[in-house]
Tab-separated table of C-alpha atoms in Angstrom:
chain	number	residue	atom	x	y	z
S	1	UNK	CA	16.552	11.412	-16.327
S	2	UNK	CA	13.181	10.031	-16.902
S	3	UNK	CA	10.962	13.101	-18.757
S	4	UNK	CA	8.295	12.422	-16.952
S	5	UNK	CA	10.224	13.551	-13.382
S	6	UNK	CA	8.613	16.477	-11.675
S	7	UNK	CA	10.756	19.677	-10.781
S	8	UNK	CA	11.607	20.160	-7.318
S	9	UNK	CA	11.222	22.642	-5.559
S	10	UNK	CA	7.892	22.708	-6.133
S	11	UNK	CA	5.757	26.113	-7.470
S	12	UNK	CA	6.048	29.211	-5.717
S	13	UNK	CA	2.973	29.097	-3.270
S	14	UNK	CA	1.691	31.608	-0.792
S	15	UNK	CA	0.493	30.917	2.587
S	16	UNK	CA	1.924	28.967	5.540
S	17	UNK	CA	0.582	25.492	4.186
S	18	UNK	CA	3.004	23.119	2.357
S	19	UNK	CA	2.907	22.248	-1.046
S	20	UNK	CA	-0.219	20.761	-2.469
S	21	UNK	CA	1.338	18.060	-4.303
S	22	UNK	CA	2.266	16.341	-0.978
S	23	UNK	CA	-0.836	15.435	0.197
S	24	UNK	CA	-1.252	13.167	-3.468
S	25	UNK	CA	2.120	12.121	-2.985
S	26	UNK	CA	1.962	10.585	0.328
S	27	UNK	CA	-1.273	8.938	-0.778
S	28	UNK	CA	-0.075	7.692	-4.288
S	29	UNK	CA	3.784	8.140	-4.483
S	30	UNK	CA	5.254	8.538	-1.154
S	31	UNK	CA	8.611	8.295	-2.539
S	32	UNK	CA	9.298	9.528	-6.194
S	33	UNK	CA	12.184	10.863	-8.225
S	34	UNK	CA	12.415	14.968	-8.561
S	35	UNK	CA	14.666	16.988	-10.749
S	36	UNK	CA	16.709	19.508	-9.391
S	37	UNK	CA	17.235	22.587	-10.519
S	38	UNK	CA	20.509	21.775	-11.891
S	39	UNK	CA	18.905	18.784	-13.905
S	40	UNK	CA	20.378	16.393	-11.172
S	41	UNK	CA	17.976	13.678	-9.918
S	42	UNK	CA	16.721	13.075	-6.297
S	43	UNK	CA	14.701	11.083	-3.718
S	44	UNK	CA	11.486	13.009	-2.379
S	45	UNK	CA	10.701	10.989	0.623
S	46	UNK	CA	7.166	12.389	1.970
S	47	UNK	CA	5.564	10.174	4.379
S	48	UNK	CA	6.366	10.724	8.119
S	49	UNK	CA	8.038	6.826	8.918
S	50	UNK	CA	10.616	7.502	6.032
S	51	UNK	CA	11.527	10.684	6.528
S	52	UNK	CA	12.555	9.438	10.257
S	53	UNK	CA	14.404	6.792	9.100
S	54	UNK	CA	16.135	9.186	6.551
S	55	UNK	CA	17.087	11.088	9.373
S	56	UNK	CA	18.548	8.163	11.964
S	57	UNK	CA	20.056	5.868	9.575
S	58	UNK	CA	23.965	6.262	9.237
S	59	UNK	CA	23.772	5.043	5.869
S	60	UNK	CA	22.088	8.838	4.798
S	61	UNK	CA	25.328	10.936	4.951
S	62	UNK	CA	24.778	15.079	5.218
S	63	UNK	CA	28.446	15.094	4.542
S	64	UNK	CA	28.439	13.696	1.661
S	65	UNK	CA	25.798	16.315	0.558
S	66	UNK	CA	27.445	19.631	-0.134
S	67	UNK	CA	29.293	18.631	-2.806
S	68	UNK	CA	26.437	15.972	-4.799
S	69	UNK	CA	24.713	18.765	-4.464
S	70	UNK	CA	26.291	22.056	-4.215
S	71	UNK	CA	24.647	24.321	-7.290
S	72	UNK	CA	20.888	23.151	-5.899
S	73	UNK	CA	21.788	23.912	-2.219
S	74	UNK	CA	24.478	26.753	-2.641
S	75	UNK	CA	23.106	28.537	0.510
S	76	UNK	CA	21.702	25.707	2.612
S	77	UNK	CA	24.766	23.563	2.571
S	78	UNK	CA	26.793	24.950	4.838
S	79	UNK	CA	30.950	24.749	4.436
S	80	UNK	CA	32.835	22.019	4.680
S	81	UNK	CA	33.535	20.637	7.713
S	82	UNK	CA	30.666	23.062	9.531
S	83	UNK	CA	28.794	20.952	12.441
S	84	UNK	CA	25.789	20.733	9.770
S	85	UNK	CA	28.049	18.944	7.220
S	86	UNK	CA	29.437	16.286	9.723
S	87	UNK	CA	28.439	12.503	9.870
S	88	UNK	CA	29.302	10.448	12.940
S	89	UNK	CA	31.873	10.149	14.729
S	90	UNK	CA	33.298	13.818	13.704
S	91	UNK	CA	29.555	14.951	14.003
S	92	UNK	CA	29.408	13.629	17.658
S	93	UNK	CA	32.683	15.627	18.757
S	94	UNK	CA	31.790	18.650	17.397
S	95	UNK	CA	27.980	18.691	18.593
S	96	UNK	CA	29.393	17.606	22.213
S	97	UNK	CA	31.305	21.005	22.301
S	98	UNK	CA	28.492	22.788	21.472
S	99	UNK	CA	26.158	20.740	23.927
S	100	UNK	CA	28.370	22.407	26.932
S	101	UNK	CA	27.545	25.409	26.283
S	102	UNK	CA	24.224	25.709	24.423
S	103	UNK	CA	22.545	24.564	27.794
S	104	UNK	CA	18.691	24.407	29.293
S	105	UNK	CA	19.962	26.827	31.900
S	106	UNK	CA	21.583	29.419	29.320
S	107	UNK	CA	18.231	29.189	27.353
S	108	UNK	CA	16.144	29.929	31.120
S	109	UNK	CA	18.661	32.507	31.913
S	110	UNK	CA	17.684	34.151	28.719
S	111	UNK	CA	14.139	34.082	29.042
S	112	UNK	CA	13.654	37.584	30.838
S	113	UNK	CA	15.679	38.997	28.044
S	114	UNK	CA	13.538	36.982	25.789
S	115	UNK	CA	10.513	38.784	27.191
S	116	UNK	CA	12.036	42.255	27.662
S	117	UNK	CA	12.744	42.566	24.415
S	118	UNK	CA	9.303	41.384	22.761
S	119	UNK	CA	7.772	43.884	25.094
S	120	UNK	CA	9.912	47.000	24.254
S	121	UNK	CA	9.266	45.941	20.257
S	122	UNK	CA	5.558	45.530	20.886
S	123	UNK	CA	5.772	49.453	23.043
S	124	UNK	CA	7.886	50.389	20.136
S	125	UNK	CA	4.332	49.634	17.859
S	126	UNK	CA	2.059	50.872	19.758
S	127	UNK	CA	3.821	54.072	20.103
S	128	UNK	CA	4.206	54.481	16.588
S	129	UNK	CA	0.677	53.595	15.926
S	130	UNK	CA	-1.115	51.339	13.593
S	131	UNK	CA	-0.395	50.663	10.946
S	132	UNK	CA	2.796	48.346	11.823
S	133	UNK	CA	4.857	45.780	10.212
S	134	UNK	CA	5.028	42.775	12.691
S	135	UNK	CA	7.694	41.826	10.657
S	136	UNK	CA	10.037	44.422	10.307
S	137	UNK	CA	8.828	45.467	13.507
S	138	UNK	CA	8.886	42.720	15.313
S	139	UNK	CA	9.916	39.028	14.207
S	140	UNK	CA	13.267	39.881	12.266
S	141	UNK	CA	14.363	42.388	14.894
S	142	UNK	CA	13.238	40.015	18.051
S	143	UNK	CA	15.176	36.635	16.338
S	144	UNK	CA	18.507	38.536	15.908
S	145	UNK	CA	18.201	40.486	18.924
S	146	UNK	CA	17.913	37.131	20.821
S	147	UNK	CA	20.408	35.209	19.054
S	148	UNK	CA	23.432	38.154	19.180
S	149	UNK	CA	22.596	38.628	23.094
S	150	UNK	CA	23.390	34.877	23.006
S	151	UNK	CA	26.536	35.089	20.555
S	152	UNK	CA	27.685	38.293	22.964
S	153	UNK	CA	27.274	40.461	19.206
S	154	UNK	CA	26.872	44.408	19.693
S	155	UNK	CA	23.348	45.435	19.265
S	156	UNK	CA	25.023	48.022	16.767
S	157	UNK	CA	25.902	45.039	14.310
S	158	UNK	CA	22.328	43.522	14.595
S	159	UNK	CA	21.566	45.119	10.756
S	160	UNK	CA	25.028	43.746	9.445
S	161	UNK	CA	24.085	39.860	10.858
S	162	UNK	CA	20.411	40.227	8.989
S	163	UNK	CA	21.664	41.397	5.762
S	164	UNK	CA	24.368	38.442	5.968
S	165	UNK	CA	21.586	35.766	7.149
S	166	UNK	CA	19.402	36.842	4.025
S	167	UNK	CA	21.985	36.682	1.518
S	168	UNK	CA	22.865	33.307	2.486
S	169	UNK	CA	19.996	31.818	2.227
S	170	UNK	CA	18.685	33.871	-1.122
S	171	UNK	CA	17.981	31.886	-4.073
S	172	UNK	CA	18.140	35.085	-6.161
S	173	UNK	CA	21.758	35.872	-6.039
S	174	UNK	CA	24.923	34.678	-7.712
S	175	UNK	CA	26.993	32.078	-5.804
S	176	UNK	CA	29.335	34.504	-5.690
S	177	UNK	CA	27.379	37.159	-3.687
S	178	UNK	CA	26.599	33.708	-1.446
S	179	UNK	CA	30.587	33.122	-1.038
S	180	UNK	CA	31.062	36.814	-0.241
S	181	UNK	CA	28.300	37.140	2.558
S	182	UNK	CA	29.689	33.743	4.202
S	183	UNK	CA	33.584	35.714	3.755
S	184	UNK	CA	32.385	38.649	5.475
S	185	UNK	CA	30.566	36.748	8.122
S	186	UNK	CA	33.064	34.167	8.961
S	187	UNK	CA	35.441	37.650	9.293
S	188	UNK	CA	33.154	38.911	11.639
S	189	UNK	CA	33.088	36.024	13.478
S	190	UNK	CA	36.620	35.502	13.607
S	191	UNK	CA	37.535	38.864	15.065
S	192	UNK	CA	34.703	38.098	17.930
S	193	UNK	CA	36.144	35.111	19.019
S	194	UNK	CA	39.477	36.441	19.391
S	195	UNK	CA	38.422	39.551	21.480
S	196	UNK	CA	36.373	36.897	23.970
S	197	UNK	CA	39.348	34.960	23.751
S	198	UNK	CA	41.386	37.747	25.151
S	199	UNK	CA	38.124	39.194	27.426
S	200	UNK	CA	35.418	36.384	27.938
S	201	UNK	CA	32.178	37.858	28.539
S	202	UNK	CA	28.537	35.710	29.651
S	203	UNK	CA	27.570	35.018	26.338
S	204	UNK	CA	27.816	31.816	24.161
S	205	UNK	CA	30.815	33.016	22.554
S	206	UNK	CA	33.096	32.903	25.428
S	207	UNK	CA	31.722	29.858	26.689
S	208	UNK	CA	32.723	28.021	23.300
S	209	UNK	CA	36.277	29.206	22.988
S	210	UNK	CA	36.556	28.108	26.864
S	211	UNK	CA	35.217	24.835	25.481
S	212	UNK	CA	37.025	24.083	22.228
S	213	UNK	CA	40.644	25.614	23.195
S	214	UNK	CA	42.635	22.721	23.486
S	215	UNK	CA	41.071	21.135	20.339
S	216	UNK	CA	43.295	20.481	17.023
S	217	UNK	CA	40.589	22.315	14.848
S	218	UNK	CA	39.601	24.841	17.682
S	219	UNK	CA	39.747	28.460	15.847
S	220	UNK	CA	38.542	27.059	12.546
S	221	UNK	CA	35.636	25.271	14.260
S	222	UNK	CA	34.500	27.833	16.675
S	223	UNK	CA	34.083	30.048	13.197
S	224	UNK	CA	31.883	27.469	11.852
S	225	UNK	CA	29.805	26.790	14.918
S	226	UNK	CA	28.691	30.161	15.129
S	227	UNK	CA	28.202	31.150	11.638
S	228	UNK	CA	26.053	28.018	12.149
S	229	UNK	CA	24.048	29.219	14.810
S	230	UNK	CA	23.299	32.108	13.100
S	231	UNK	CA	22.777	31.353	9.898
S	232	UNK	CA	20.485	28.425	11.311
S	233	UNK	CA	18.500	30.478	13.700
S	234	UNK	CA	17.614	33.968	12.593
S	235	UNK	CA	15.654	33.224	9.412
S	236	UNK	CA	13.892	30.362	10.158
S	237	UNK	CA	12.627	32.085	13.849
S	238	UNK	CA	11.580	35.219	11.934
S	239	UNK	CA	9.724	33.443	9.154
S	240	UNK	CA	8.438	31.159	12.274
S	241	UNK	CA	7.229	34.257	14.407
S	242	UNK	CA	5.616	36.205	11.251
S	243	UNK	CA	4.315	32.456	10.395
S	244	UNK	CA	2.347	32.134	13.746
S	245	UNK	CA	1.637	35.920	13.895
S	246	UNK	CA	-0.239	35.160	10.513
S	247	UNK	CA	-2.128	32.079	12.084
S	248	UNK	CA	-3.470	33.926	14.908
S	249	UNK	CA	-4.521	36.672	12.605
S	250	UNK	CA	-6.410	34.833	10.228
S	251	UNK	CA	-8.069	32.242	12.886
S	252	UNK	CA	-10.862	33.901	14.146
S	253	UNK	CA	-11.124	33.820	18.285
S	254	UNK	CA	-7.709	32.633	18.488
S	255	UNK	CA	-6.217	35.327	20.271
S	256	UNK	CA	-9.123	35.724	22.487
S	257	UNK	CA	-8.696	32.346	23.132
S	258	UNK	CA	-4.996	32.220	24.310
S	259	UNK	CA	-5.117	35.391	25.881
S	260	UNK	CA	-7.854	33.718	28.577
S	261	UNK	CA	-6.240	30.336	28.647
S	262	UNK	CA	-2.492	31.913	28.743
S	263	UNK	CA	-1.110	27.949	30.259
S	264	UNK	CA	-1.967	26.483	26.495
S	265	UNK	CA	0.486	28.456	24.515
S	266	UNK	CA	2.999	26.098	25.379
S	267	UNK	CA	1.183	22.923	23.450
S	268	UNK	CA	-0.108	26.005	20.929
S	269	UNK	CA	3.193	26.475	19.799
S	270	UNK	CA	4.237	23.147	19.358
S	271	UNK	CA	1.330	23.017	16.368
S	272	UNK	CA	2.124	25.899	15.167
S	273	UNK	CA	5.546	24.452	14.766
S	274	UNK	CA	4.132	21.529	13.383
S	275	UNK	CA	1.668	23.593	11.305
S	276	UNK	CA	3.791	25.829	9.381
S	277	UNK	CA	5.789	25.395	6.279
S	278	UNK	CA	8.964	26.942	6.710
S	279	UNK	CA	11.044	25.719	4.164
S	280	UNK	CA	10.992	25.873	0.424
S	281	UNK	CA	13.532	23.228	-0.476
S	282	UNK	CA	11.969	20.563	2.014
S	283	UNK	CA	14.962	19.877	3.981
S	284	UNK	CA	18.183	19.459	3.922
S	285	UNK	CA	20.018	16.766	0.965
S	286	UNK	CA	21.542	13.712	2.380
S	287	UNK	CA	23.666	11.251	0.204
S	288	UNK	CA	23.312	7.170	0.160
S	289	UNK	CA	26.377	5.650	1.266
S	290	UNK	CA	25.048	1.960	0.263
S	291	UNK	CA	22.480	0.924	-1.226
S	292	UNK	CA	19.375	0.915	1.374
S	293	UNK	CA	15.451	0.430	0.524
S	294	UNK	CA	13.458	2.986	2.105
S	295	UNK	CA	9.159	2.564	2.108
S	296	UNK	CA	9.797	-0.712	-0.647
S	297	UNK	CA	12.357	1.623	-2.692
S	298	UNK	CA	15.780	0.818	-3.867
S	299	UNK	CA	18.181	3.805	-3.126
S	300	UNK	CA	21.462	3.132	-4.745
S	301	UNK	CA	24.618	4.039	-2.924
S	302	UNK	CA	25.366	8.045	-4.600
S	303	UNK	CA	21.882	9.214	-4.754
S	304	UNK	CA	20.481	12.219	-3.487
S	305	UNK	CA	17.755	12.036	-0.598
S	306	UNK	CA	15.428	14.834	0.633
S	307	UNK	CA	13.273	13.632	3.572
S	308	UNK	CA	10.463	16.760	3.099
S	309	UNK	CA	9.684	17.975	6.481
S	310	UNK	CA	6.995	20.492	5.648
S	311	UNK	CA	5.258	17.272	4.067
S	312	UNK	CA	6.079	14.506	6.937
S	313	UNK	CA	4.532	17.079	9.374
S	314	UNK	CA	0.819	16.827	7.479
S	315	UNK	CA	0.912	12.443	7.629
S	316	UNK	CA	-2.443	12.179	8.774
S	317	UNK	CA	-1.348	8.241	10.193
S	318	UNK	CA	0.816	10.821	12.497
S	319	UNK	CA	-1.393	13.726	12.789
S	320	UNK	CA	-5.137	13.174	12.640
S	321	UNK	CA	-7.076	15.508	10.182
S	322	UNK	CA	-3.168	17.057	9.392
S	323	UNK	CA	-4.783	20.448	7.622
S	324	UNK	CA	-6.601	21.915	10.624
S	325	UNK	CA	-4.688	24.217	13.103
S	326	UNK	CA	-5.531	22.615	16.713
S	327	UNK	CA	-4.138	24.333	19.311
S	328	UNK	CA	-4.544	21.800	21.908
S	329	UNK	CA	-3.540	18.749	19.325
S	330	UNK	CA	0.058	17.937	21.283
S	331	UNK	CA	1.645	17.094	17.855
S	332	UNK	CA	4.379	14.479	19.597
S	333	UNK	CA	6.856	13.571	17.136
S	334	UNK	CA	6.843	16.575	14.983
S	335	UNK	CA	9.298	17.230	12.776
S	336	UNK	CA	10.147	20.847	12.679
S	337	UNK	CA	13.634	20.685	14.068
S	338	UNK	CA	14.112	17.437	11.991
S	339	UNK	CA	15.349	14.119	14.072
S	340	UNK	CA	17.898	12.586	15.142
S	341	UNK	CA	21.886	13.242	15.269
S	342	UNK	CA	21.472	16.602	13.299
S	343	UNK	CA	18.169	17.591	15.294
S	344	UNK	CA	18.115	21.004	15.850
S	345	UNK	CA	20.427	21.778	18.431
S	346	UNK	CA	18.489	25.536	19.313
S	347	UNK	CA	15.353	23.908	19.578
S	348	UNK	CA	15.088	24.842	23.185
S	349	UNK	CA	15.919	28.333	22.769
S	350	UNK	CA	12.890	28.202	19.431
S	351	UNK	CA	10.234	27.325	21.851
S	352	UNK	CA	10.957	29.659	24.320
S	353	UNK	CA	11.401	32.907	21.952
S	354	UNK	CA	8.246	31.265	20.123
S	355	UNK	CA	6.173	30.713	23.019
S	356	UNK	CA	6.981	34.344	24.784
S	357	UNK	CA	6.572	36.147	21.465
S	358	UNK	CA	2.791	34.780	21.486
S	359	UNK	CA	2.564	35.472	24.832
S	360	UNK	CA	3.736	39.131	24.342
S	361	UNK	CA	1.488	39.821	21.333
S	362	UNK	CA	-2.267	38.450	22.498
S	363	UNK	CA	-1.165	40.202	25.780
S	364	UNK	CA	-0.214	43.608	24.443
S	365	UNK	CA	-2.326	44.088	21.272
S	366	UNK	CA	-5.745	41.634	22.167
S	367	UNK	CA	-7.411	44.088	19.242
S	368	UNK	CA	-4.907	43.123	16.969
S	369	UNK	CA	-5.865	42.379	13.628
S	370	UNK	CA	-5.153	42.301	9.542
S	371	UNK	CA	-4.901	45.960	7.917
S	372	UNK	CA	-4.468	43.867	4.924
S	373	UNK	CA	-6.994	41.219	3.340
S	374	UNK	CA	-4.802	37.926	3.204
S	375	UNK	CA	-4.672	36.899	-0.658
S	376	UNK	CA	-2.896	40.776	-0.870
S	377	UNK	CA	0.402	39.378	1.918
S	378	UNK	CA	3.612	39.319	-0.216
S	379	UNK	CA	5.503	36.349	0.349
S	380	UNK	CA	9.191	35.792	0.252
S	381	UNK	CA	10.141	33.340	-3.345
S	382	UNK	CA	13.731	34.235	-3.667
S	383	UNK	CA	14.903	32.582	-0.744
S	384	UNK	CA	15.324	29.082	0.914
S	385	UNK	CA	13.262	29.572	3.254
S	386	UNK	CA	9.168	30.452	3.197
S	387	UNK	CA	8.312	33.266	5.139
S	388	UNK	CA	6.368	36.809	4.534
S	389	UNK	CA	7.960	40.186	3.759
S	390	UNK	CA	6.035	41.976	5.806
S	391	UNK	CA	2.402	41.944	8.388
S	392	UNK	CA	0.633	44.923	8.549
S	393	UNK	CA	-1.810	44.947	10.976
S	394	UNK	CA	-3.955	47.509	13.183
S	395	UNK	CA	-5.663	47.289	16.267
C-alpha cells in the first residue's frame, strides 16, 4: 500500500465531535485510501451524497464484509449469516420477520415503561444525592433496562447482557475473549427462546419465535436476531444518552430552554442524533462486488468501503453551518441510523427512549449541572464505539 496512506481509525479524540480530519477531507479528498489496522487498505467515503449511495447500491455487499475484513472489525461484524451480515434477497426475508414484530405499536406500548423507568433512575439520584454518575446511573442502566423489557430478559440478568454488550464491542481484548462473550450470549439467548417457545410471554421474544417457526433456519436465526438487537442497541443508546446528557450540560440555557418549550425535544433530538459522534470506526465495512465509481472514483470489485457516518452527518451542502448544535435545525436526512436496506431497524424505539430520557432529565433535575470541568471527562478508547465512562454532575 501506498506509504503515504493515512491510518484509520483515526486518533483517539475526546468530545462528542467527529474527527477533525473530516472536515479537510470532505473539502479536499472526499474519498481517499486508509490503512487498516491490519495493514489492509480501504475506501473512506466522507461526503454525505456518497455515503448514501454506499448505503443503497446493491453492488456494496455487508456480506461480503466479515470475512475481507474480519481482524479490523472482530466485534462489529456480526456472525455469519446474522440479519446485519445479509445482502438482498436473504437480507429482505430475514428483516421481514423481524418487521412483524418490532412494530410502531410495540415501541408506543413501551413508552410508559420508557418513562417509568427514567423517572425511578432519576429518584434513584436524587435520593442518593449529588454527586451522581448519569452514566452508570442512568444511560447504561435505562438502555438495557428498555431493551430486556422488550427481549422479555429478567431484570436479574440486566448486569450479565452489559458486560456481554461491552466485550463485544471492545477493541482492547483478544478475539478470543470476543468469541467467548458472543458463546455465552448466543447460550443465553438460546435457552430464552426455548422457554417462550414452550410459555410465550408479551415481549419481543415470543412474538419472533411465533413469527419465524415454520422457517428452515428458524432456531438458528431467532439466536442471531436477538443477539443482534442487543448487541446493536444497548451501547450505542447509552453512549447516545450520556452523549446528549453532555450537550445539554455544556450548552449554556439549554435545559432552561427545553424545559419551557417541552414540544421541541422531539426536533432537539433528532440534532442531537445528527450531532453526535458515536462511532469510532465510522461505520460499518461493505465489500465491492463490481467495479463501481463512486464521487469520480474507481472502486474495483474486492475492495473495502467505509461510508463514515459521523463525517456525512457534518456536510455542510446537507447541514448548514454543520459544527453548531441547533436545536430547532430539523436535520432531514441524517444519517445516524445509516440508510437504506440495513437502516436501523430500532430506530423508532431510539427516538422514543432518546426523546423521554431528555424529557425526564430537564424535568427532574432543571439545576443540573457539571461537577466536573469538561477537558477532565474520561472518554471510552478501547471500544468501537465513542462514548464517556462516566458524568458526574450536581445540582
Amino acid at each position: 500500500m501506498n506509504e503515504h496512506c493515512p491510518a484509520f481509525p483515526f486518533a483517539y479524540r475526546t468530545g462528542v465531535d467527529p474527527a477533525p480530519e473530516y472536515a479537510r477531507l470532505r473539502a479536499e479528498r472526499p474519498i481517499l485510501r486508509v490503512r487498516l489496522p491490519s495493514g489492509h487498505p480501504a475506501w473512506l467515503v466522507t461526503r454525505h451524497q456518497d455515503a448514501r449511495r454506499v448505503f443503497t447500491d446493491p453492488r456494496f455487499s455487508r456480506a461480503a464484509a466479515n470475512e475481507a475484513t474480519g481482524d479490523d472489525f472482530a466485534g462489529i461484524n456480526p456472525p455469519a449469516g446474522s440479519l446485519f451480515a445479509l445482502d438482498p434477497p436473504e437480507h429482505t426475508e430475514v428483516r421481514a420477520l423481524v418487521n412483524k414484530t418490532f412494530t410502531a405499536r410495540r415501541v408506543e406500548e413501551l413508552r410508559p415503561q420508557i418513562s417509568l423507568v427514567a423517572e425511578r433512575l432519576v429518584a434513584r439520584l436524587k435520593e442518593q444525592g449529588p454527586p451522581a454518575d448519569l452514566v452508570g446511573g442512568f444511560a447504561q442502566p435505562l438502555s438495557m433496562s428498555v431493551l430486556c423489557r422488550l427481549l422479555g430478559v429478567p431484570e436479574a440478568d440486566h448486569g450479565r447482557f452489559i458486560a456481554w454488550s461491552h466485550a463485544l464491542l471492545s477493541t482492547a481484548g483478544a478475539g478470543k475473549n470476543i468469541a467467548e462473550a458472543r458463546g455465552r450470549l448466543g447460550q443465553y439467548v438460546a435457552r430464552l427462546i426455548a422457554a417462550r417457545r414452550d410459555d410465550p410471554a408479551d415481549d419481543l421474544v415470543s412474538a419472533l419465535v411465533a413469527a419465524v417457526d415454520g422457517e428452515a433456519a428458524a432456531p438458528h436465526q431467532a439466536v442471531l436476531l436477538v443477539m443482534a438487537i442487543l448487541v446493536g442497541g444497548h451501547d450505542s443508546m447509552a453512549n447516545q444518552l450520556a452523549g446528549t446528557a453532555y450537550l445539554l450540560l455544556t450548552h449554556p440555557g439549554l435545559v432552561e430552554r427545553l424545559r419551557a418549550e417541552p414540544g421541541r425535544i422531539p426536533e432537539a433530538a433528532e440534532e442531537f442524533l445528527r450531532y453526535t459522534s458515536l462511532i469510532a470506526v465510522g461505520g460499518f465495512p461493505r465489500v465491492v462486488l463490481e467495479d463501481v465509481r463512486v464521487g469520480g472514483v474507481l472502486m474495483k470489485a474486492g475492495d473495502t468501503v467505509i461510508a463514515a457516518i459521523d463525517s456525512a452527518n457534518r456536510d455542510a451542502s446537507v447541514f448548514p453551518d454543520p459544527d453548531e448544535l441547533r436545536i430547532d435545525r430539523r436535520p432531514r436526512g441524517h444519517l445516524a441510523f445509516g440508510h437504506g436496506v440495513h437502516r436501523c431497524l430500532g430506530a423508532q424505539l431510539a427516538r422514543a427512549e432518546l426523546g423521554i430520557a431528555i424529557a425526564t432529565l430537564v424535568g427532574a433535575l432543571p439545576g443540573m449541572r457539571l461537577a466536573a470541568p469538561p477537558d477532565d471527562l474520561e472518554w471510552e478508547h478501547e471500544s468501537l464505539g465513542r462514548g464517556l465512562r462516566s458524568l458526574p454532575i450536581t445540582w
